PDB file of C-alpha atoms and ligand atoms in Angstrom:
ATOM      1  CA  MET A   1     -17.194 -24.331  -0.744  1.00  0.00           C
ATOM      2  CA  ASP A   2     -15.446 -21.571  -2.637  1.00  0.00           C
ATOM      3  CA  ALA A   3     -16.179 -17.879  -2.156  1.00  0.00           C
ATOM      4  CA  LEU A   4     -15.124 -14.730  -3.967  1.00  0.00           C
ATOM      5  CA  LEU A   5     -14.240 -11.798  -1.729  1.00  0.00           C
ATOM      6  CA  ILE A   6     -14.147  -8.307  -3.237  1.00  0.00           C
ATOM      7  CA  VAL A   7     -12.289  -5.883  -0.979  1.00  0.00           C
ATOM      8  CA  ASP A   8     -13.063  -2.147  -0.985  1.00  0.00           C
ATOM      9  CA  VAL A   9     -13.765  -1.499  -4.681  1.00  0.00           C
ATOM     10  CA  GLN A  10     -15.049   1.952  -3.728  1.00  0.00           C
ATOM     11  CA  ASN A  11     -14.918   5.240  -5.592  1.00  0.00           C
ATOM     12  CA  ASP A  12     -12.361   6.816  -3.262  1.00  0.00           C
ATOM     13  CA  PHE A  13      -9.851   4.067  -4.078  1.00  0.00           C
ATOM     14  CA  LEU A  14     -10.294   4.488  -7.823  1.00  0.00           C
ATOM     15  CA  PRO A  15      -8.733   7.095 -10.139  1.00  0.00           C
ATOM     16  CA  GLY A  16     -10.333  10.455  -9.303  1.00  0.00           C
ATOM     17  CA  GLY A  17     -11.012   9.364  -5.707  1.00  0.00           C
ATOM     18  CA  ASN A  18      -9.530  10.789  -2.522  1.00  0.00           C
ATOM     19  CA  LEU A  19      -7.158   7.852  -1.976  1.00  0.00           C
ATOM     20  CA  ALA A  20      -6.793   6.648  -5.532  1.00  0.00           C
ATOM     21  CA  VAL A  21      -4.971   3.414  -6.228  1.00  0.00           C
ATOM     22  CA  PRO A  22      -3.077   3.862  -9.514  1.00  0.00           C
ATOM     23  CA  ASP A  23      -4.841   1.853 -12.241  1.00  0.00           C
ATOM     24  CA  GLY A  24      -7.295   0.572  -9.650  1.00  0.00           C
ATOM     25  CA  ASP A  25     -10.075   0.701 -12.250  1.00  0.00           C
ATOM     26  CA  GLN A  26      -8.300  -1.900 -14.393  1.00  0.00           C
ATOM     27  CA  ILE A  27      -9.268  -4.694 -12.018  1.00  0.00           C
ATOM     28  CA  ILE A  28     -13.022  -4.074 -12.256  1.00  0.00           C
ATOM     29  CA  PRO A  29     -13.684  -5.939 -15.533  1.00  0.00           C
ATOM     30  CA  VAL A  30     -11.517  -8.777 -14.241  1.00  0.00           C
ATOM     31  CA  ILE A  31     -13.636  -9.016 -11.073  1.00  0.00           C
ATOM     32  CA  ASN A  32     -16.901  -8.735 -13.019  1.00  0.00           C
ATOM     33  CA  ASN A  33     -15.792 -11.624 -15.175  1.00  0.00           C
ATOM     34  CA  LEU A  34     -14.787 -13.751 -12.189  1.00  0.00           C
ATOM     35  CA  GLN A  35     -18.127 -13.259 -10.458  1.00  0.00           C
ATOM     36  CA  LYS A  36     -19.960 -15.659 -12.758  1.00  0.00           C
ATOM     37  CA  LYS A  37     -17.718 -18.493 -11.609  1.00  0.00           C
ATOM     38  CA  PHE A  38     -18.766 -18.282  -7.947  1.00  0.00           C
ATOM     39  CA  ARG A  39     -21.922 -19.003  -6.008  1.00  0.00           C
ATOM     40  CA  ILE A  40     -20.847 -17.191  -2.855  1.00  0.00           C
ATOM     41  CA  LEU A  41     -19.808 -13.560  -3.308  1.00  0.00           C
ATOM     42  CA  VAL A  42     -19.022 -11.122  -0.522  1.00  0.00           C
ATOM     43  CA  ALA A  43     -17.739  -7.548  -0.685  1.00  0.00           C
ATOM     44  CA  SER A  44     -16.231  -5.304   1.964  1.00  0.00           C
ATOM     45  CA  ARG A  45     -16.548  -1.556   2.286  1.00  0.00           C
ATOM     46  CA  ASP A  46     -14.302   0.844   4.168  1.00  0.00           C
ATOM     47  CA  TRP A  47     -16.863   2.901   6.096  1.00  0.00           C
ATOM     48  CA  HIS A  48     -15.364   5.654   8.213  1.00  0.00           C
ATOM     49  CA  PRO A  49     -17.027   8.339  10.314  1.00  0.00           C
ATOM     50  CA  ALA A  50     -15.734  11.862   9.477  1.00  0.00           C
ATOM     51  CA  ASN A  51     -13.804  11.973  12.776  1.00  0.00           C
ATOM     52  CA  HIS A  52     -11.853   8.801  12.014  1.00  0.00           C
ATOM     53  CA  GLY A  53      -8.415   8.615  13.619  1.00  0.00           C
ATOM     54  CA  SER A  54      -6.755   7.439  10.379  1.00  0.00           C
ATOM     55  CA  PHE A  55      -7.429  10.765   8.664  1.00  0.00           C
ATOM     56  CA  ALA A  56      -4.524  13.221   8.683  1.00  0.00           C
ATOM     57  CA  SER A  57      -7.117  16.019   8.762  1.00  0.00           C
ATOM     58  CA  ASN A  58      -8.073  14.950  12.279  1.00  0.00           C
ATOM     59  CA  HIS A  59      -4.499  15.414  13.553  1.00  0.00           C
ATOM     60  CA  PRO A  60      -3.469  19.066  13.249  1.00  0.00           C
ATOM     61  CA  GLY A  61       0.112  19.452  12.042  1.00  0.00           C
ATOM     62  CA  HIS A  62       0.123  16.083  10.299  1.00  0.00           C
ATOM     63  CA  ILE A  63      -0.099  15.200   6.638  1.00  0.00           C
ATOM     64  CA  PRO A  64      -1.025  11.964   4.850  1.00  0.00           C
ATOM     65  CA  GLY A  65       1.833   9.479   5.038  1.00  0.00           C
ATOM     66  CA  ASP A  66       2.837  10.488   8.565  1.00  0.00           C
ATOM     67  CA  VAL A  67       2.869   7.684  11.107  1.00  0.00           C
ATOM     68  CA  ILE A  68       1.395   8.266  14.570  1.00  0.00           C
ATOM     69  CA  GLN A  69       0.343   6.182  17.557  1.00  0.00           C
ATOM     70  CA  LEU A  70      -3.428   5.717  17.586  1.00  0.00           C
ATOM     71  CA  ASN A  71      -4.459   4.064  20.836  1.00  0.00           C
ATOM     72  CA  ARG A  72      -1.106   2.301  21.069  1.00  0.00           C
ATOM     73  CA  LEU A  73      -1.187   1.056  17.483  1.00  0.00           C
ATOM     74  CA  GLU A  74       1.055   2.387  14.758  1.00  0.00           C
ATOM     75  CA  GLN A  75      -1.170   4.244  12.304  1.00  0.00           C
ATOM     76  CA  ILE A  76      -0.346   5.624   8.869  1.00  0.00           C
ATOM     77  CA  LEU A  77      -2.363   8.763   8.255  1.00  0.00           C
ATOM     78  CA  TRP A  78      -4.439   8.873   5.105  1.00  0.00           C
ATOM     79  CA  PRO A  79      -6.369  11.542   3.246  1.00  0.00           C
ATOM     80  CA  ASP A  80     -10.069  11.615   4.195  1.00  0.00           C
ATOM     81  CA  HIS A  81     -11.672   8.670   2.395  1.00  0.00           C
ATOM     82  CA  CYS A  82     -14.754   6.470   2.383  1.00  0.00           C
ATOM     83  CA  ILE A  83     -16.710   8.725   4.710  1.00  0.00           C
ATOM     84  CA  GLN A  84     -20.009   7.066   5.583  1.00  0.00           C
ATOM     85  CA  GLY A  85     -22.721   8.124   3.155  1.00  0.00           C
ATOM     86  CA  SER A  86     -20.380  10.020   0.824  1.00  0.00           C
ATOM     87  CA  PRO A  87     -20.097   9.221  -2.916  1.00  0.00           C
ATOM     88  CA  GLY A  88     -16.475   8.132  -2.348  1.00  0.00           C
ATOM     89  CA  ALA A  89     -17.678   5.347  -0.058  1.00  0.00           C
ATOM     90  CA  GLU A  90     -19.991   3.836  -2.693  1.00  0.00           C
ATOM     91  CA  LEU A  91     -18.975   0.689  -4.491  1.00  0.00           C
ATOM     92  CA  SER A  92     -17.893   1.583  -8.010  1.00  0.00           C
ATOM     93  CA  PRO A  93     -20.854   1.795 -10.395  1.00  0.00           C
ATOM     94  CA  LEU A  94     -18.662  -0.137 -12.850  1.00  0.00           C
ATOM     95  CA  LEU A  95     -18.582  -3.119 -10.492  1.00  0.00           C
ATOM     96  CA  ASN A  96     -21.380  -5.607 -11.009  1.00  0.00           C
ATOM     97  CA  ARG A  97     -23.115  -5.535  -7.646  1.00  0.00           C
ATOM     98  CA  ASN A  98     -26.077  -7.788  -8.492  1.00  0.00           C
ATOM     99  CA  LEU A  99     -24.451 -11.045  -7.501  1.00  0.00           C
ATOM    100  CA  ILE A 100     -22.954  -9.834  -4.215  1.00  0.00           C
ATOM    101  CA  GLN A 101     -24.878 -11.437  -1.366  1.00  0.00           C
ATOM    102  CA  ARG A 102     -23.298  -9.784   1.616  1.00  0.00           C
ATOM    103  CA  ILE A 103     -21.504  -6.502   2.316  1.00  0.00           C
ATOM    104  CA  ILE A 104     -19.118  -6.236   5.258  1.00  0.00           C
ATOM    105  CA  PHE A 105     -18.655  -2.701   6.615  1.00  0.00           C
ATOM    106  CA  LYS A 106     -15.400  -1.947   8.442  1.00  0.00           C
ATOM    107  CA  GLY A 107     -13.472   0.951   9.922  1.00  0.00           C
ATOM    108  CA  THR A 108     -16.505   2.389  11.693  1.00  0.00           C
ATOM    109  CA  ASP A 109     -14.756   2.872  15.056  1.00  0.00           C
ATOM    110  CA  PRO A 110     -12.978   6.272  15.016  1.00  0.00           C
ATOM    111  CA  GLU A 111     -10.418   4.983  17.544  1.00  0.00           C
ATOM    112  CA  VAL A 112      -9.002   2.085  15.522  1.00  0.00           C
ATOM    113  CA  ASP A 113      -8.462   1.418  11.835  1.00  0.00           C
ATOM    114  CA  SER A 114      -9.601  -1.772  10.159  1.00  0.00           C
ATOM    115  CA  TYR A 115      -7.674  -2.852   7.116  1.00  0.00           C
ATOM    116  CA  SER A 116      -8.740  -6.495   7.198  1.00  0.00           C
ATOM    117  CA  ALA A 117     -12.300  -7.448   6.323  1.00  0.00           C
ATOM    118  CA  PHE A 118     -12.151  -9.879   9.287  1.00  0.00           C
ATOM    119  CA  PHE A 119     -10.756  -7.870  12.236  1.00  0.00           C
ATOM    120  CA  ASP A 120      -9.823  -4.357  13.303  1.00  0.00           C
ATOM    121  CA  ASN A 121      -6.089  -3.580  13.319  1.00  0.00           C
ATOM    122  CA  GLY A 122      -5.855  -4.387  17.033  1.00  0.00           C
ATOM    123  CA  HIS A 123      -7.418  -7.815  16.367  1.00  0.00           C
ATOM    124  CA  LYS A 124     -10.004  -7.102  19.068  1.00  0.00           C
ATOM    125  CA  ILE A 125     -13.297  -6.789  17.218  1.00  0.00           C
ATOM    126  CA  GLU A 126     -14.358  -9.253  14.573  1.00  0.00           C
ATOM    127  CA  THR A 127     -16.625  -8.360  11.653  1.00  0.00           C
ATOM    128  CA  GLU A 128     -19.383 -10.782  10.682  1.00  0.00           C
ATOM    129  CA  LEU A 129     -17.348 -12.088   7.716  1.00  0.00           C
ATOM    130  CA  HIS A 130     -15.881 -15.227   9.302  1.00  0.00           C
ATOM    131  CA  LYS A 131     -19.245 -16.262  10.788  1.00  0.00           C
ATOM    132  CA  TYR A 132     -20.969 -15.738   7.460  1.00  0.00           C
ATOM    133  CA  LEU A 133     -18.395 -17.794   5.569  1.00  0.00           C
ATOM    134  CA  GLN A 134     -18.578 -20.547   8.188  1.00  0.00           C
ATOM    135  CA  LYS A 135     -22.353 -20.619   7.873  1.00  0.00           C
ATOM    136  CA  LYS A 136     -21.921 -21.105   4.125  1.00  0.00           C
ATOM    137  CA  ASN A 137     -19.291 -23.838   4.664  1.00  0.00           C
ATOM    138  CA  VAL A 138     -16.626 -21.851   2.858  1.00  0.00           C
ATOM    139  CA  ASN A 139     -13.144 -23.293   3.210  1.00  0.00           C
ATOM    140  CA  ARG A 140     -11.492 -21.662   0.191  1.00  0.00           C
ATOM    141  CA  LEU A 141     -11.374 -17.917  -0.329  1.00  0.00           C
ATOM    142  CA  PHE A 142     -10.488 -16.170  -3.569  1.00  0.00           C
ATOM    143  CA  ILE A 143      -9.515 -12.611  -2.740  1.00  0.00           C
ATOM    144  CA  THR A 144      -9.645  -9.577  -5.045  1.00  0.00           C
ATOM    145  CA  GLY A 145      -9.862  -5.803  -4.713  1.00  0.00           C
ATOM    146  CA  LEU A 146      -8.046  -2.788  -3.261  1.00  0.00           C
ATOM    147  CA  ALA A 147      -5.521  -2.119  -2.083  1.00  0.00           C
ATOM    148  CA  ALA A 148      -3.087  -5.011  -2.551  1.00  0.00           C
ATOM    149  CA  ASP A 149      -0.634  -3.607  -0.005  1.00  0.00           C
ATOM    150  CA  VAL A 150      -3.192  -2.473   2.590  1.00  0.00           C
ATOM    151  CA  CYS A 151      -6.663  -3.941   2.993  1.00  0.00           C
ATOM    152  CA  VAL A 152      -6.191  -6.918   0.664  1.00  0.00           C
ATOM    153  CA  TYR A 153      -2.874  -7.721   2.356  1.00  0.00           C
ATOM    154  CA  PHE A 154      -4.348  -7.682   5.881  1.00  0.00           C
ATOM    155  CA  THR A 155      -7.423  -9.620   4.754  1.00  0.00           C
ATOM    156  CA  VAL A 156      -5.269 -12.340   3.175  1.00  0.00           C
ATOM    157  CA  LYS A 157      -3.149 -12.664   6.335  1.00  0.00           C
ATOM    158  CA  ASP A 158      -6.237 -13.026   8.534  1.00  0.00           C
ATOM    159  CA  ALA A 159      -7.837 -15.505   6.122  1.00  0.00           C
ATOM    160  CA  LEU A 160      -4.715 -17.684   6.359  1.00  0.00           C
ATOM    161  CA  GLN A 161      -4.675 -17.425  10.150  1.00  0.00           C
ATOM    162  CA  LEU A 162      -8.348 -18.396  10.297  1.00  0.00           C
ATOM    163  CA  GLY A 163      -7.533 -21.515   8.312  1.00  0.00           C
ATOM    164  CA  TYR A 164      -8.968 -20.699   4.890  1.00  0.00           C
ATOM    165  CA  LYS A 165      -7.201 -22.006   1.848  1.00  0.00           C
ATOM    166  CA  THR A 166      -6.472 -18.576   0.470  1.00  0.00           C
ATOM    167  CA  PHE A 167      -5.966 -17.511  -3.121  1.00  0.00           C
ATOM    168  CA  LEU A 168      -4.949 -14.026  -4.158  1.00  0.00           C
ATOM    169  CA  ILE A 169      -5.944 -13.224  -7.723  1.00  0.00           C
ATOM    170  CA  THR A 170      -3.023 -11.114  -8.838  1.00  0.00           C
ATOM    171  CA  ASP A 171      -4.637  -9.414 -11.838  1.00  0.00           C
ATOM    172  CA  ALA A 172      -7.693  -8.562  -9.718  1.00  0.00           C
ATOM    173  CA  THR A 173      -5.789  -6.395  -7.223  1.00  0.00           C
ATOM    174  CA  LYS A 174      -3.606  -3.257  -7.322  1.00  0.00           C
ATOM    175  CA  GLY A 175      -1.535  -1.559  -4.655  1.00  0.00           C
ATOM    176  CA  VAL A 176      -1.469   2.052  -3.489  1.00  0.00           C
ATOM    177  CA  ASN A 177       2.354   1.995  -2.938  1.00  0.00           C
ATOM    178  CA  MET A 178       2.707   4.760  -0.381  1.00  0.00           C
ATOM    179  CA  LYS A 179       6.292   3.483  -0.489  1.00  0.00           C
ATOM    180  CA  SER A 180       7.303   2.252  -3.923  1.00  0.00           C
ATOM    181  CA  ASP A 181       7.912  -1.410  -3.043  1.00  0.00           C
ATOM    182  CA  ASP A 182       4.957  -1.878  -0.659  1.00  0.00           C
ATOM    183  CA  THR A 183       3.016  -4.050  -3.097  1.00  0.00           C
ATOM    184  CA  SER A 184       5.894  -6.326  -4.083  1.00  0.00           C
ATOM    185  CA  ASN A 185       6.774  -6.771  -0.402  1.00  0.00           C
ATOM    186  CA  ALA A 186       3.145  -7.561   0.444  1.00  0.00           C
ATOM    187  CA  LEU A 187       2.878 -10.118  -2.372  1.00  0.00           C
ATOM    188  CA  THR A 188       6.089 -11.813  -1.257  1.00  0.00           C
ATOM    189  CA  ASP A 189       4.882 -11.951   2.344  1.00  0.00           C
ATOM    190  CA  MET A 190       1.422 -13.314   1.448  1.00  0.00           C
ATOM    191  CA  LYS A 191       3.023 -16.063  -0.597  1.00  0.00           C
ATOM    192  CA  GLN A 192       5.518 -16.848   2.140  1.00  0.00           C
ATOM    193  CA  LYS A 193       2.660 -17.130   4.661  1.00  0.00           C
ATOM    194  CA  GLY A 194       0.860 -19.674   2.469  1.00  0.00           C
ATOM    195  CA  ALA A 195      -1.406 -17.779   0.086  1.00  0.00           C
ATOM    196  CA  GLN A 196      -1.549 -19.096  -3.455  1.00  0.00           C
ATOM    197  CA  LEU A 197      -0.967 -16.344  -5.977  1.00  0.00           C
ATOM    198  CA  ILE A 198      -2.892 -17.099  -9.166  1.00  0.00           C
ATOM    199  CA  THR A 199      -4.243 -15.169 -12.132  1.00  0.00           C
ATOM    200  CA  SER A 200      -7.937 -14.880 -12.974  1.00  0.00           C
ATOM    201  CA  GLY A 201      -7.368 -17.154 -15.965  1.00  0.00           C
ATOM    202  CA  GLN A 202      -6.269 -19.956 -13.656  1.00  0.00           C
ATOM    203  CA  VAL A 203      -9.359 -19.759 -11.455  1.00  0.00           C
ATOM    204  CA  PRO A 204     -11.570 -22.336 -13.216  1.00  0.00           C
ATOM    205  CA  ASP A 205      -8.916 -25.026 -12.702  1.00  0.00           C
ATOM    206  CA  PHE A 206      -8.920 -24.347  -8.987  1.00  0.00           C
ATOM    207  CA  LEU A 207     -12.663 -24.348  -8.402  1.00  0.00           C
ATOM    208  CA  THR A 208     -14.258 -27.299  -6.614  1.00  0.00           C
ATOM    209  CA  LYS A 209     -17.445 -28.215  -8.374  1.00  0.00           C
TER     210      LYS A 209
HETATM  211  C1  VGL B 301      -7.447   1.123   2.562  1.00  0.00           C
HETATM  212  C2  VGL B 301      -5.974   2.732   3.273  1.00  0.00           C
HETATM  213  C3  VGL B 301      -6.876   3.174   4.203  1.00  0.00           C
HETATM  214  C4  VGL B 301      -7.736  -0.029   1.629  1.00  0.00           C
HETATM  215  C5  VGL B 301      -8.363   1.552   3.488  1.00  0.00           C
HETATM  216  O1  VGL B 301      -8.918  -0.326   1.371  1.00  0.00           O
HETATM  217  O2  VGL B 301      -6.765  -0.648   1.149  1.00  0.00           O
HETATM  218  N1  VGL B 301      -6.252   1.701   2.462  1.00  0.00           N
HETATM  219  N2  VGL B 301      -8.067   2.574   4.302  1.00  0.00           N
HETATM  220 ZN1   ZN B 302      -9.650   3.444   5.409  1.00  0.00          ZN
END
């Protein structure tokens, strides 16, 4: 079975948000259009408590972009974003949410960040995503969303490791580019690790039905 995964299309990652991905809003119509082609649709949401260790504001003397050690893991510090219950943590109202069957919340532990929709950054705690996809007999994952060089990147790598045939839909993702070539490096690495990079227009040809 094929599934569409929509990563973190939340207000804070869109223009005007606290951690805006440049042109992040441009992918929303592309994702809305893709949705009709799938029967299994899952979305993830970054869902941080206000005291989250990835926020620069919780580390006096640090600013976003600094890198620290957070419980022995290298951690880039971000502006406050996707705080549980805040408007910035909502899925974009422009995203069609009617067809999404399951939402995966991540990043709830203040001690460890969680870029991937499958695991925390220490690969210790698993979300319910893999179990859900297994229950639905999903073997091929089509991945979209934000940000291409952070949460999408880590989700794609975990999907490959878990054995999914993994497609990244290149016009349905955008990168934050904290460093200017982060997204191109991430795309190259995903491809090198076995992800198929395709455009939304190619999707019908790839669907098993
Ligand atoms: C993300 C930075 C921090 C993302 C989440 O969804 O790509 N990026 N938290
Ligand atoms: Zn986050």
